[in-house]
């Protein structure tokens, strides 16, 4: 993968057997080994499309580090994701009236694929919808975590936003001497508490979380099997305790489509270092594997379960 700030940086670039020349309105791509040449016309106002075409022709992934205002939407929407991402997100946003005029919406940016795709989705909504609202991205960072978040910070900045980074010693609380039986639940609860406190301090009225259809289905089955109740992750609800509205715009989006989109755009996903996430003791992982197995015979199993619990939303 190659990162450039502008198209002029392709001039005289040599990658594998490809050689690039940038002319006034044409990019000349030659391959001396295979003895062919491509003359690719480009539009300075839509470089994202040009870079996608280069990838199709050469399999060379080139990312633009600085976006113009016009290029932001083109980059976010990409191609082929209307049915997989934007339509189900739009359906959830409309059905549960998730965003209203004047809202200040915090996004919990963990650095995983889900939260970054959620950020992209809300930036897209802000650009295409006739609604005036604010987006405030917030990252809770464990001091024990040595991950480099600079790429994540720069990614958010490319769209004109500043990522608020709040440091905490969350690792000690979750994996200390108490040896919490359900560290994932406790970790999520502590992170959420920090977000609620920050929101209150900054007068933020809504919290957007990156949970998707698979999360909702898995949580429902976990609660039935292990807790004996029908509690669910609702797509939207008002927290009386914290006086904020929680929204999950990707409630109808399947995880596999989020993975596909994040790979295509080469999103700056932080490396997962949590020892519990993929542990063989993880009940969620067991449920995920069961659903995956059933989906081989019944591809619509996730949608079927969602449809069966709509009355709980």
mmCIF file of N, CA and C in Angstrom, residues 96-161:
data_model
loop_
_atom_site.group_PDB
_atom_site.id
_atom_site.type_symbol
_atom_site.label_atom_id
_atom_site.label_comp_id
_atom_site.label_asym_id
_atom_site.label_seq_id
_atom_site.Cartn_x
_atom_site.Cartn_y
_atom_site.Cartn_z
ATOM 1 N N UNK A 96 -35.771 4.638 13.798
ATOM 2 C CA UNK A 96 -35.648 4.976 15.216
ATOM 3 C C UNK A 96 -35.327 6.456 15.441
ATOM 4 N N UNK A 97 -35.449 7.250 14.368
ATOM 5 C CA UNK A 97 -35.263 8.707 14.466
ATOM 6 C C UNK A 97 -33.993 9.032 15.261
ATOM 7 N N UNK A 98 -32.870 8.468 14.809
ATOM 8 C CA UNK A 98 -31.641 8.509 15.600
ATOM 9 C C UNK A 98 -30.978 9.878 15.681
ATOM 10 N N UNK A 99 -31.062 10.658 14.601
ATOM 11 C CA UNK A 99 -30.400 11.964 14.584
ATOM 12 C C UNK A 99 -31.430 13.063 14.365
ATOM 13 N N UNK A 100 -31.371 14.094 15.195
ATOM 14 C CA UNK A 100 -32.294 15.224 15.078
ATOM 15 C C UNK A 100 -31.511 16.535 15.027
ATOM 16 N N UNK A 101 -32.184 17.558 14.578
ATOM 17 C CA UNK A 101 -31.579 18.891 14.469
ATOM 18 C C UNK A 101 -30.990 19.338 15.814
ATOM 19 N N UNK A 102 -29.745 19.785 15.759
ATOM 20 C CA UNK A 102 -29.103 20.314 16.954
ATOM 21 C C UNK A 102 -28.449 19.284 17.860
ATOM 22 N N UNK A 103 -28.516 18.011 17.495
ATOM 23 C CA UNK A 103 -27.899 16.967 18.321
ATOM 24 C C UNK A 103 -26.386 17.144 18.387
ATOM 25 N N UNK A 104 -25.832 16.786 19.537
ATOM 26 C CA UNK A 104 -24.377 16.663 19.678
ATOM 27 C C UNK A 104 -24.115 15.178 19.930
ATOM 28 N N UNK A 105 -23.493 14.515 18.960
ATOM 29 C CA UNK A 105 -23.376 13.058 18.973
ATOM 30 C C UNK A 105 -21.936 12.619 19.215
ATOM 31 N N UNK A 106 -21.717 11.954 20.338
ATOM 32 C CA UNK A 106 -20.405 11.371 20.617
ATOM 33 C C UNK A 106 -20.328 10.011 19.939
ATOM 34 N N UNK A 107 -19.167 9.692 19.373
ATOM 35 C CA UNK A 107 -18.935 8.365 18.815
ATOM 36 C C UNK A 107 -17.834 7.704 19.631
ATOM 37 N N UNK A 108 -18.140 6.540 20.178
ATOM 38 C CA UNK A 108 -17.114 5.802 20.901
ATOM 39 C C UNK A 108 -16.182 5.136 19.907
ATOM 40 N N UNK A 109 -14.991 5.717 19.710
ATOM 41 C CA UNK A 109 -14.027 5.190 18.737
ATOM 42 C C UNK A 109 -13.048 4.270 19.455
ATOM 43 N N UNK A 110 -13.263 2.968 19.348
ATOM 44 C CA UNK A 110 -12.352 2.015 19.988
ATOM 45 C C UNK A 110 -11.092 1.827 19.164
ATOM 46 N N UNK A 111 -11.213 2.067 17.867
ATOM 47 C CA UNK A 111 -10.098 1.804 16.961
ATOM 48 C C UNK A 111 -10.305 0.514 16.195
ATOM 49 N N UNK A 112 -11.395 -0.196 16.521
ATOM 50 C CA UNK A 112 -11.752 -1.401 15.780
ATOM 51 C C UNK A 112 -12.511 -1.036 14.519
ATOM 52 N N UNK A 113 -12.746 -2.028 13.689
ATOM 53 C CA UNK A 113 -13.404 -1.797 12.397
ATOM 54 C C UNK A 113 -14.793 -1.187 12.567
ATOM 55 N N UNK A 114 -15.549 -1.661 13.562
ATOM 56 C CA UNK A 114 -16.938 -1.231 13.720
ATOM 57 C C UNK A 114 -17.044 0.265 14.012
ATOM 58 N N UNK A 115 -16.232 0.747 14.939
ATOM 59 C CA UNK A 115 -16.329 2.150 15.338
ATOM 60 C C UNK A 115 -15.840 3.092 14.237
ATOM 61 N N UNK A 116 -14.838 2.658 13.457
ATOM 62 C CA UNK A 116 -14.338 3.511 12.369
ATOM 63 C C UNK A 116 -15.348 3.575 11.232
ATOM 64 N N UNK A 117 -15.970 2.444 10.928
ATOM 65 C CA UNK A 117 -17.014 2.435 9.895
ATOM 66 C C UNK A 117 -18.200 3.286 10.355
ATOM 67 N N UNK A 118 -18.529 3.225 11.649
ATOM 68 C CA UNK A 118 -19.596 4.065 12.193
ATOM 69 C C UNK A 118 -19.256 5.544 12.015
ATOM 70 N N UNK A 119 -18.018 5.906 12.291
ATOM 71 C CA UNK A 119 -17.581 7.292 12.094
ATOM 72 C C UNK A 119 -17.795 7.705 10.642
ATOM 73 N N UNK A 120 -17.357 6.862 9.707
ATOM 74 C CA UNK A 120 -17.562 7.153 8.283
ATOM 75 C C UNK A 120 -19.044 7.354 7.973
ATOM 76 N N UNK A 121 -19.870 6.482 8.546
ATOM 77 C CA UNK A 121 -21.306 6.530 8.271
ATOM 78 C C UNK A 121 -21.930 7.844 8.738
ATOM 79 N N UNK A 122 -21.546 8.303 9.931
ATOM 80 C CA UNK A 122 -22.130 9.545 10.448
ATOM 81 C C UNK A 122 -21.603 10.769 9.692
ATOM 82 N N UNK A 123 -20.344 10.716 9.258
ATOM 83 C CA UNK A 123 -19.818 11.806 8.428
ATOM 84 C C UNK A 123 -20.606 11.859 7.119
ATOM 85 N N UNK A 124 -20.893 10.691 6.563
ATOM 86 C CA UNK A 124 -21.695 10.624 5.330
ATOM 87 C C UNK A 124 -23.090 11.203 5.554
ATOM 88 N N UNK A 125 -23.745 10.799 6.655
ATOM 89 C CA UNK A 125 -25.085 11.297 6.959
ATOM 90 C C UNK A 125 -25.070 12.825 7.079
ATOM 91 N N UNK A 126 -24.056 13.343 7.744
ATOM 92 C CA UNK A 126 -23.956 14.793 7.943
ATOM 93 C C UNK A 126 -23.845 15.535 6.615
ATOM 94 N N UNK A 127 -23.195 14.896 5.629
ATOM 95 C CA UNK A 127 -22.984 15.547 4.342
ATOM 96 C C UNK A 127 -24.190 15.446 3.412
ATOM 97 N N UNK A 128 -24.977 14.377 3.551
ATOM 98 C CA UNK A 128 -26.078 14.197 2.593
ATOM 99 C C UNK A 128 -27.451 14.537 3.176
ATOM 100 N N UNK A 129 -27.567 14.557 4.499
ATOM 101 C CA UNK A 129 -28.872 14.824 5.117
ATOM 102 C C UNK A 129 -29.020 16.312 5.436
ATOM 103 N N UNK A 130 -30.224 16.762 5.367
ATOM 104 C CA UNK A 130 -30.505 18.172 5.661
ATOM 105 C C UNK A 130 -30.766 18.354 7.160
ATOM 106 N N UNK A 131 -29.778 17.906 7.954
ATOM 107 C CA UNK A 131 -29.885 17.983 9.415
ATOM 108 C C UNK A 131 -28.588 18.581 9.963
ATOM 109 N N UNK A 132 -28.714 19.560 10.811
ATOM 110 C CA UNK A 132 -27.534 20.175 11.417
ATOM 111 C C UNK A 132 -27.249 19.501 12.757
ATOM 112 N N UNK A 133 -26.162 18.732 12.835
ATOM 113 C CA UNK A 133 -25.776 18.091 14.091
ATOM 114 C C UNK A 133 -24.253 18.020 14.175
ATOM 115 N N UNK A 134 -23.759 17.812 15.382
ATOM 116 C CA UNK A 134 -22.309 17.758 15.603
ATOM 117 C C UNK A 134 -21.847 16.323 15.836
ATOM 118 N N UNK A 135 -20.618 16.045 15.414
ATOM 119 C CA UNK A 135 -19.996 14.741 15.627
ATOM 120 C C UNK A 135 -18.774 14.931 16.526
ATOM 121 N N UNK A 136 -18.728 14.201 17.641
ATOM 122 C CA UNK A 136 -17.599 14.308 18.576
ATOM 123 C C UNK A 136 -17.000 12.918 18.774
ATOM 124 N N UNK A 137 -15.900 12.583 18.084
ATOM 125 C CA UNK A 137 -15.267 11.270 18.240
ATOM 126 C C UNK A 137 -14.417 11.206 19.512
ATOM 127 N N UNK A 138 -14.614 10.141 20.308
ATOM 128 C CA UNK A 138 -13.898 9.987 21.588
ATOM 129 C C UNK A 138 -13.293 8.592 21.680
ATOM 130 N N UNK A 139 -12.028 8.527 22.073
ATOM 131 C CA UNK A 139 -11.320 7.250 22.212
ATOM 132 C C UNK A 139 -10.870 7.076 23.655
ATOM 133 N N UNK A 140 -11.277 5.959 24.282
ATOM 134 C CA UNK A 140 -10.815 5.623 25.628
ATOM 135 C C UNK A 140 -9.585 4.741 25.473
ATOM 136 N N UNK A 141 -8.443 5.231 25.943
ATOM 137 C CA UNK A 141 -7.186 4.516 25.714
ATOM 138 C C UNK A 141 -6.584 4.034 27.030
ATOM 139 N N UNK A 142 -6.352 2.734 27.128
ATOM 140 C CA UNK A 142 -5.727 2.169 28.317
ATOM 141 C C UNK A 142 -4.247 2.533 28.332
ATOM 142 N N UNK A 143 -3.774 3.030 29.456
ATOM 143 C CA UNK A 143 -2.367 3.412 29.572
ATOM 144 C C UNK A 143 -1.441 2.217 29.398
ATOM 145 N N UNK A 144 -1.942 1.022 29.731
ATOM 146 C CA UNK A 144 -1.128 -0.186 29.580
ATOM 147 C C UNK A 144 -0.994 -0.610 28.115
ATOM 148 N N UNK A 145 -1.867 -0.094 27.273
ATOM 149 C CA UNK A 145 -1.862 -0.455 25.850
ATOM 150 C C UNK A 145 -0.794 0.367 25.126
ATOM 151 N N UNK A 146 0.147 -0.328 24.509
ATOM 152 C CA UNK A 146 1.250 0.362 23.829
ATOM 153 C C UNK A 146 0.963 0.601 22.347
ATOM 154 N N UNK A 147 -0.266 0.354 21.919
ATOM 155 C CA UNK A 147 -0.612 0.555 20.507
ATOM 156 C C UNK A 147 -0.380 2.001 20.089
ATOM 157 N N UNK A 148 0.103 2.176 18.877
ATOM 158 C CA UNK A 148 0.313 3.502 18.317
ATOM 159 C C UNK A 148 -1.005 3.967 17.695
ATOM 160 N N UNK A 149 -1.600 5.005 18.283
ATOM 161 C CA UNK A 149 -2.896 5.473 17.787
ATOM 162 C C UNK A 149 -2.757 6.680 16.852
ATOM 163 N N UNK A 150 -1.528 7.019 16.481
ATOM 164 C CA UNK A 150 -1.312 8.213 15.658
ATOM 165 C C UNK A 150 -2.008 8.112 14.302
ATOM 166 N N UNK A 151 -2.000 6.912 13.718
ATOM 167 C CA UNK A 151 -2.655 6.740 12.412
ATOM 168 C C UNK A 151 -4.162 6.938 12.545
ATOM 169 N N UNK A 152 -4.738 6.453 13.652
ATOM 170 C CA UNK A 152 -6.159 6.637 13.903
ATOM 171 C C UNK A 152 -6.487 8.123 14.080
ATOM 172 N N UNK A 153 -5.664 8.823 14.855
ATOM 173 C CA UNK A 153 -5.842 10.261 15.085
ATOM 174 C C UNK A 153 -5.777 11.017 13.761
ATOM 175 N N UNK A 154 -4.802 10.677 12.914
ATOM 176 C CA UNK A 154 -4.641 11.353 11.623
ATOM 177 C C UNK A 154 -5.798 11.045 10.681
ATOM 178 N N UNK A 155 -6.320 9.813 10.761
ATOM 179 C CA UNK A 155 -7.456 9.442 9.917
ATOM 180 C C UNK A 155 -8.667 10.308 10.235
ATOM 181 N N UNK A 156 -8.974 10.442 11.516
ATOM 182 C CA UNK A 156 -10.107 11.267 11.936
ATOM 183 C C UNK A 156 -9.894 12.718 11.510
ATOM 184 N N UNK A 157 -8.662 13.191 11.604
ATOM 185 C CA UNK A 157 -8.330 14.575 11.259
ATOM 186 C C UNK A 157 -8.528 14.846 9.767
ATOM 187 N N UNK A 158 -8.337 13.812 8.922
ATOM 188 C CA UNK A 158 -8.502 13.979 7.474
ATOM 189 C C UNK A 158 -9.903 14.462 7.113
ATOM 190 N N UNK A 159 -10.865 14.129 7.977
ATOM 191 C CA UNK A 159 -12.260 14.497 7.710
ATOM 192 C C UNK A 159 -12.646 15.800 8.407
ATOM 193 N N UNK A 160 -11.675 16.419 9.070
ATOM 194 C CA UNK A 160 -11.934 17.699 9.722
ATOM 195 C C UNK A 160 -12.342 17.594 11.173
ATOM 196 N N UNK A 161 -12.046 16.456 11.820
ATOM 197 C CA UNK A 161 -12.438 16.262 13.217
ATOM 198 C C UNK A 161 -11.206 15.969 14.079
#
